[in-house]
Amino acid sequence: MSSLFFLMRKQLKNIIRGLAHKPLALIGYIFIGIFLVAFIIIAFIMPSGSVRNVGSDVFSAGITGLILIAMYLGLRQGIEKGSTYFRFSDVNLVFTAPFKPSRVLLFGFIKHMGTSLFIVLFTFFQIPNIKNNFLLADYGILSILIAVMFYSVISPILGMIIYSISSHSNEKRILIKRILDIAAVLFVLFFFITLMEKRSFTEALVTYLNTGLFSYIPVAGQISTIASAAVYGIDYRFFISIAVLTVIIGLSLAILYNSNLDYYEDVLNATEEYESKIKAKREGRDASMLKKKVRSIKGGFSSHGARAIFEKHMMEYKKVSFFLFFDKASLMVILFGIGFKYIMPDGVSSIFFTLFFSAYMLFLLIIQGRWPMELQKPYIFLIPESNWKKLLYTTLTENIKNLLDGTLLFAVSYFVYDTSIPVILLCIISYTLYGAVFIYGDIISRRLFGSIHSRVMLIFIKLFVSFFVVLPGIIIMIILLNTTGSDLHAVFSITAWNLFVVMCLFLASKGIFNNIEST
Amino acid sequence: MLQVNGLTKRYNNTLAVNNISFEVENGEIAVLLGPNGAGKSTTIKSIAGLLKFDGEIKIDGFPNKSIEAKKVFGYVPESAAVYEYLTVYEHIEFIARAYRLDDSWREKAETLLARFELSDKADKLGKELSKGMQQKLSICCALIINPKMVMFDEPMVGLDPKAIKELKSIFVELKNDGCAVLISTHIIDSIEEVWDKVLIMNKGKVILSRTRKELEEMSESLEDVFFRYTEGASGV
């Protein structure tokens, strides 16, 4: 085991030493660190329930629902692909070394604890949101963090166990899947029974998810109880849940390395997939393109020149997306964009919040969009077409997708907000233009800061560049909104500004395809 | 010595390796050939102890997944994956510790690093290495343990001519030291001078197992035999 500790110690030391040799990166990380610490302090000192005080039962229902869905999806994924604590370097150098598999598993588990700590740190970003809407009890934040910690630790273990049980035969795999699916169907069925009794969707959902039965479901029930202590306060159930989860983790680990010493194959598949995802992220590619189910499509190319790039992207979309441009990202933008209205207090709620929040979501989605894949391959640089055309057609599919997502989002918004069709139309255009700002802002950031080694740092830079260029439009909009009181004037001003910014960024971006070093 | 008896590996309904048996004696260089999808990678991963399988694999007389077998088994995987935040030298130090090698490893490490022109890169991090350098490091990690059985999966890919030359001499040195060597490759020319036994796989089976002497008696080259058996009828 000492050599495995040697491995972890040396890697940590080299990461820290590496930062010391890159002052720019170090400054960036210090900045991120300060930002994070400030967020943690704010999370602890800010008052809770100050914006509005949503009932505790809504909080616990939300947590229970989220955990049940996450566990169902996690277990389904576990059956197909397993789960892993390891990297490919571990497979090549540690799995083949003379270690007992139990020690290797412990090594993976310890490594994963580090990842869990990171997840807990990033949970702090959600705390202000929670505190704005719910009145937290003493040690409420701590309860949420402990729940997140337990979930991130236990979910890979469950994935590994279910894979090792189900991977032996196809029949077992199908049986376990069916059991899970039947449980999910029963879950939905019982909800509908409650819905028929209550005649109100929200009331039925809250009542149903607060049913005592759910707290007895292993893992999900305990995590939900721990997280719900954030609003109900810490009592004996909180400690019992911690004890139960600790026992479950211990037992699961014991099962893994006592009854199944041969788990290397079980994690191999997931490790390969994990490694591909990391590679895709580093290269700025969309990891969803890695998914194995690719549909065969009819028809080939019909265009020539730079248009062929656009056609290629369309073919790729057709192969991996069921509804062409409508995918998980579209759903997320629409759900979060509309959902944001219900998070904001009634008096404050406005279609502009939906526009800005969905634009923010779009930023997060675009930074891992599909077009940067082109930059990793030589073809785009070699195609004998002007840079204008290449840039236009390379980014065209993303712009069309944003237009369609925006249309869907604001078509729904029309029914949610009290507003007019011209405002909705301008919101759609503005949303699409935000997408274009992020795409071409991404290119500018790559041209200016592409040599920065850290992807996290590059994302922060892109965030600041994008924020900097869209800010004047928002300021003009606020001024107009306050002086004229017209939503139409306000949204028109922001659309005009975004159009101006997009044109400037497009002009500045064209050099990206001059040579591979420009990226 | 490597002994593979009745190795069978099935992925769901696909039979990847179908009841194969072969041996690689101490001081023998065996080459595993076969077209894509023949079952070579599955065989190699099974020998490396990464897969569950039916049958028996023994390294130096011990079951391949036992600690005893792993102590004497060196493995150079097809794609070298090194630790991003470990230096070249730290990789070797880690392996030396993991395999509980005595202090003489340091001297051997210097020699290996020099042979593969990595001495001046000893303090470079894994993430700073090119693909070729990672492959060289992977070879050094496999050889530092003084293996009694070593398996190379496409070892020449990404190597420069000097490293290829070094590796070929290392094959011969390993053989002379009594090590059992198994090389899987598509580049038949690269092992033409060194091999003692050829194992050709196709559709999950070993369709041909011949020694160099046997092929010489038949006046056939390795390449001729490979194409004849993989493109033509199944086997021997």
mmCIF file of N, CA and C in Angstrom, chain B residues 4-5 9 11 30 49 62 80-81 91 94 97 123 133 136 152 157 173 200 202 204 209 217 219:
data_model
loop_
_atom_site.group_PDB
_atom_site.id
_atom_site.type_symbol
_atom_site.label_atom_id
_atom_site.label_comp_id
_atom_site.label_asym_id
_atom_site.label_seq_id
_atom_site.Cartn_x
_atom_site.Cartn_y
_atom_site.Cartn_z
ATOM 1 N N VAL B 4 -1.063 -21.105 -21.663
ATOM 2 C CA VAL B 4 -2.477 -20.754 -21.859
ATOM 3 C C VAL B 4 -3.204 -22.046 -22.222
ATOM 4 N N ASN B 5 -4.151 -22.426 -21.371
ATOM 5 C CA ASN B 5 -4.877 -23.682 -21.613
ATOM 6 C C ASN B 5 -6.380 -23.450 -21.686
ATOM 7 N N LYS B 9 -13.155 -16.617 -23.975
ATOM 8 C CA LYS B 9 -13.708 -15.362 -23.461
ATOM 9 C C LYS B 9 -14.922 -14.985 -24.288
ATOM 10 N N TYR B 11 -18.090 -12.143 -24.682
ATOM 11 C CA TYR B 11 -18.738 -10.879 -24.308
ATOM 12 C C TYR B 11 -20.205 -11.019 -24.696
ATOM 13 N N ALA B 30 7.763 -15.435 -28.826
ATOM 14 C CA ALA B 30 6.594 -15.830 -29.624
ATOM 15 C C ALA B 30 5.935 -14.575 -30.162
ATOM 16 N N GLY B 49 -4.377 -10.193 -17.021
ATOM 17 C CA GLY B 49 -5.192 -10.276 -15.799
ATOM 18 C C GLY B 49 -6.254 -9.202 -15.723
ATOM 19 N N PHE B 62 2.514 -19.954 -12.048
ATOM 20 C CA PHE B 62 1.482 -19.443 -11.132
ATOM 21 C C PHE B 62 0.280 -18.921 -11.930
ATOM 22 N N ALA B 80 0.065 3.504 -24.530
ATOM 23 C CA ALA B 80 0.727 3.828 -23.275
ATOM 24 C C ALA B 80 -0.085 4.882 -22.554
ATOM 25 N N ALA B 81 -0.501 4.603 -21.340
ATOM 26 C CA ALA B 81 -1.190 5.616 -20.545
ATOM 27 C C ALA B 81 -0.330 5.835 -19.319
ATOM 28 N N HIS B 91 7.828 7.542 -12.264
ATOM 29 C CA HIS B 91 7.095 6.369 -12.762
ATOM 30 C C HIS B 91 7.891 5.100 -12.443
ATOM 31 N N PHE B 94 7.995 4.413 -8.793
ATOM 32 C CA PHE B 94 6.722 3.837 -8.341
ATOM 33 C C PHE B 94 6.671 2.338 -8.633
ATOM 34 N N ARG B 97 8.909 0.405 -6.345
ATOM 35 C CA ARG B 97 8.312 0.244 -5.018
ATOM 36 C C ARG B 97 7.173 -0.770 -5.056
ATOM 37 N N ASP B 123 13.020 14.283 -15.485
ATOM 38 C CA ASP B 123 12.203 15.139 -14.615
ATOM 39 C C ASP B 123 10.964 15.686 -15.304
ATOM 40 N N MET B 133 7.468 9.094 -26.543
ATOM 41 C CA MET B 133 8.178 9.071 -25.249
ATOM 42 C C MET B 133 7.377 8.291 -24.214
ATOM 43 N N LYS B 136 8.056 4.741 -24.800
ATOM 44 C CA LYS B 136 9.383 4.357 -24.293
ATOM 45 C C LYS B 136 9.328 4.172 -22.771
ATOM 46 N N PHE B 152 4.418 -7.712 -25.060
ATOM 47 C CA PHE B 152 4.419 -6.416 -25.755
ATOM 48 C C PHE B 152 3.234 -6.377 -26.716
ATOM 49 N N VAL B 157 4.824 0.927 -32.256
ATOM 50 C CA VAL B 157 4.021 2.075 -32.696
ATOM 51 C C VAL B 157 4.485 3.354 -31.984
ATOM 52 N N GLU B 173 18.077 -9.794 -25.894
ATOM 53 C CA GLU B 173 18.669 -9.891 -24.548
ATOM 54 C C GLU B 173 17.724 -10.614 -23.585
ATOM 55 N N ILE B 200 -0.793 -17.604 -35.054
ATOM 56 C CA ILE B 200 -1.693 -16.778 -35.860
ATOM 57 C C ILE B 200 -3.123 -17.013 -35.395
ATOM 58 N N ASN B 202 -7.285 -16.127 -35.755
ATOM 59 C CA ASN B 202 -8.354 -15.617 -36.615
ATOM 60 C C ASN B 202 -9.684 -16.094 -36.053
ATOM 61 N N GLY B 204 -11.110 -15.707 -33.270
ATOM 62 C CA GLY B 204 -11.077 -16.201 -31.899
ATOM 63 C C GLY B 204 -10.324 -17.488 -31.676
ATOM 64 N N SER B 209 0.207 -22.536 -35.299
ATOM 65 C CA SER B 209 1.282 -22.403 -34.320
ATOM 66 C C SER B 209 2.499 -23.120 -34.888
ATOM 67 N N GLU B 217 11.810 -24.992 -42.774
ATOM 68 C CA GLU B 217 11.769 -26.275 -43.498
ATOM 69 C C GLU B 217 10.732 -26.243 -44.625
ATOM 70 N N SER B 219 10.169 -23.604 -46.220
ATOM 71 C CA SER B 219 10.645 -22.505 -47.078
ATOM 72 C C SER B 219 9.592 -21.415 -47.263
#
